[in-house]
Coordinates of C-alpha atoms in Angstrom, one line a residue:
M1368 CA 7.2 -14.9 4.9
P1369 CA 9.3 -11.8 5.2
N1370 CA 8.6 -9.1 7.8
F1371 CA 5.9 -7.0 6.3
N1372 CA 5.3 -4.9 9.4
S1373 CA 1.7 -6.1 9.2
T1374 CA -0.1 -8.9 11.0
F1375 CA 0.3 -12.1 9.0
D1376 CA -2.4 -14.8 9.0
A1377 CA -1.5 -17.9 6.9
G1378 CA -5.2 -18.3 6.1
L1379 CA -5.1 -14.9 4.3
Q1380 CA -1.9 -15.6 2.2
L1381 CA -2.6 -15.3 -1.5
K1382 CA 0.8 -16.0 -3.1
D1383 CA 4.0 -17.6 -1.7
A1384 CA 7.5 -17.3 -3.2
G1385 CA 8.3 -18.4 -6.7
A1386 CA 8.8 -16.5 -10.0
I1387 CA 6.1 -16.5 -12.7
T1388 CA 6.7 -15.9 -16.4
A1389 CA 3.1 -15.8 -17.7
S1390 CA -0.2 -14.3 -16.5
A1391 CA -1.5 -16.3 -13.6
A1392 CA -3.5 -16.4 -10.4
G1393 CA -1.6 -16.6 -7.1
T1394 CA -0.7 -20.0 -5.7
V1395 CA 0.4 -21.2 -2.2
S1396 CA 2.3 -24.5 -2.1
A1397 CA 1.8 -24.8 -5.9
A1398 CA -2.1 -24.8 -5.5
A1399 CA -4.4 -22.0 -6.7
K1400 CA -5.3 -19.9 -3.7
V1401 CA -8.7 -18.2 -3.1
V1402 CA -9.6 -16.7 0.2
D1403 CA -13.3 -16.7 1.4
L1404 CA -14.0 -13.4 3.2
G1405 CA -17.6 -14.4 4.0
S1406 CA -20.7 -12.5 3.2
A1407 CA -19.9 -9.3 5.1
Q1408 CA -18.1 -6.2 3.8
V1409 CA -14.3 -6.4 4.6
S1410 CA -11.6 -3.8 4.2
G1411 CA -7.9 -3.7 4.9
D1412 CA -4.6 -3.8 3.1
W1413 CA -3.4 -6.1 0.4
V1414 CA 0.3 -6.5 1.1
V1415 CA 2.5 -7.4 -1.9
D1416 CA 6.2 -8.0 -1.5
V1417 CA 8.0 -7.9 -4.9
A1418 CA 11.3 -9.8 -4.7
T1419 CA 12.3 -9.7 -8.3
R1420 CA 11.0 -8.4 -11.6
K1421 CA 12.7 -8.3 -15.0
V1422 CA 12.7 -5.0 -16.9
S1423 CA 15.9 -5.3 -18.9
A1424 CA 14.2 -5.7 -22.3
G1425 CA 12.4 -2.4 -21.8
D1426 CA 8.9 -3.7 -22.6
E1427 CA 7.9 -5.7 -19.5
R1428 CA 4.6 -4.9 -17.8
Y1429 CA 3.2 -6.5 -14.7
T1430 CA -0.4 -5.6 -13.7
V1431 CA -0.9 -6.9 -10.2
C1432 CA -4.5 -7.2 -9.2
L1433 CA -6.6 -8.3 -6.2
E1434 CA -9.7 -9.8 -7.8
G1435 CA -13.1 -10.4 -6.3
C1436 CA -15.8 -12.9 -7.4
N1437 CA -18.9 -14.5 -5.9
T1438 CA -18.0 -17.9 -7.3
A1439 CA -15.3 -19.8 -5.3
D1440 CA -13.5 -21.1 -8.4
F1441 CA -13.7 -17.8 -10.3
S1442 CA -15.5 -19.6 -13.2
A1443 CA -18.4 -17.1 -13.4
Q1444 CA -18.6 -13.4 -14.1
P1445 CA -18.2 -10.8 -12.9
I1446 CA -14.6 -10.9 -11.7
V1447 CA -13.8 -7.4 -10.5
P1448 CA -10.6 -5.6 -9.5
L1449 CA -10.6 -4.6 -5.8
A1450 CA -7.0 -3.2 -5.9
I1451 CA -4.7 -2.9 -8.9
M1452 CA -1.1 -1.7 -9.5
A1453 CA 0.9 -1.5 -12.7
M1454 CA 4.6 -2.3 -12.5
G1455 CA 7.4 -2.7 -15.0
H1456 CA 9.8 -0.8 -17.2
S1457 CA 9.5 3.0 -17.0
S1458 CA 8.9 3.3 -20.8
I1459 CA 5.5 1.6 -20.5
I1460 CA 4.3 2.9 -17.1
V1461 CA 1.8 5.7 -17.6
G1462 CA 2.6 9.0 -15.8
A1463 CA 5.0 11.9 -15.9
G1464 CA 8.3 11.0 -14.3
A1465 CA 7.7 7.3 -14.3
T1466 CA 10.6 5.1 -13.2
N1467 CA 11.2 1.4 -13.3
S1468 CA 9.0 -0.1 -10.6
A1469 CA 10.8 -0.6 -7.3
L1470 CA 11.3 -3.9 -5.5
G1471 CA 10.0 -4.2 -1.9
V1472 CA 6.7 -4.2 0.0
W1473 CA 3.6 -2.4 -1.3
N1474 CA 0.5 -1.9 0.8
M1475 CA -2.7 -1.3 -1.1
P1476 CA -6.0 -0.6 0.6
F1477 CA -8.9 -2.7 -0.6
R1478 CA -12.6 -3.3 0.2
N1479 CA -14.5 -6.3 -1.1
E1480 CA -17.5 -4.2 -2.0
Q1481 CA -17.8 -2.5 -5.3
G1482 CA -21.0 -0.8 -6.7
G1483 CA -23.1 -2.1 -3.9
T1484 CA -22.1 -5.8 -4.4
V1485 CA -20.0 -7.6 -1.8
Y1486 CA -17.5 -10.1 -3.4
R1487 CA -17.0 -13.0 -1.1
Y1488 CA -14.0 -14.6 -2.7
V1489 CA -10.7 -13.0 -3.5
R1490 CA -7.4 -14.0 -5.2
A1491 CA -4.2 -12.4 -6.5
Y1492 CA -3.7 -12.2 -10.2
V1493 CA -0.8 -10.9 -12.3
E1494 CA -1.2 -10.1 -16.0
I1495 CA 2.3 -10.2 -17.6
A1496 CA 3.5 -8.8 -20.9
G1497 CA 6.9 -8.3 -22.6
T1498 CA 10.0 -10.0 -23.7
S1499 CA 11.0 -13.0 -21.4
P1500 CA 9.2 -11.5 -18.3
S1501 CA 9.8 -12.8 -14.8
F1502 CA 8.0 -11.7 -11.7
D1503 CA 8.5 -13.1 -8.2
Y1504 CA 6.2 -11.8 -5.4
E1505 CA 4.5 -12.9 -2.2
S1506 CA 1.2 -11.5 -0.9
F1507 CA -1.4 -11.6 1.8
L1508 CA -4.4 -9.7 3.2
S1509 CA -4.4 -7.8 6.4
T1510 CA -8.1 -7.3 7.1
Q1511 CA -10.7 -5.8 9.4
K1512 CA -14.5 -6.2 9.3
A1513 CA -16.1 -2.9 8.0

């Protein structure tokens, strides 16, 4: 793992290095990775290190999401976004003065409680769209009990 200036716990890693070219949940050592936060409310930072992302076609979009669920394999609804970030080419990123999303480390605050429900299990998920997209990132949680 690169130096994120945050405490790193391998048990809280959600994605290791390796580019993806289609929408997918995060993997560690090529296996789907879900972290069990337990039944208590947890808050902290979701750290995402974007190594590469293709934007040369002008239509690439990468929606990076920390998802929560109360089913360990994410097979049952609801699956809720706990933190979300849109990245990609400036022409499709909403907002005045949008620029192509930068590479580097992003820290997003999260809490595993939404609308009064605590979501025990979390995973990283990236939804990808565009012409020949490619997105390489690593991520982990830096948490504290609320």
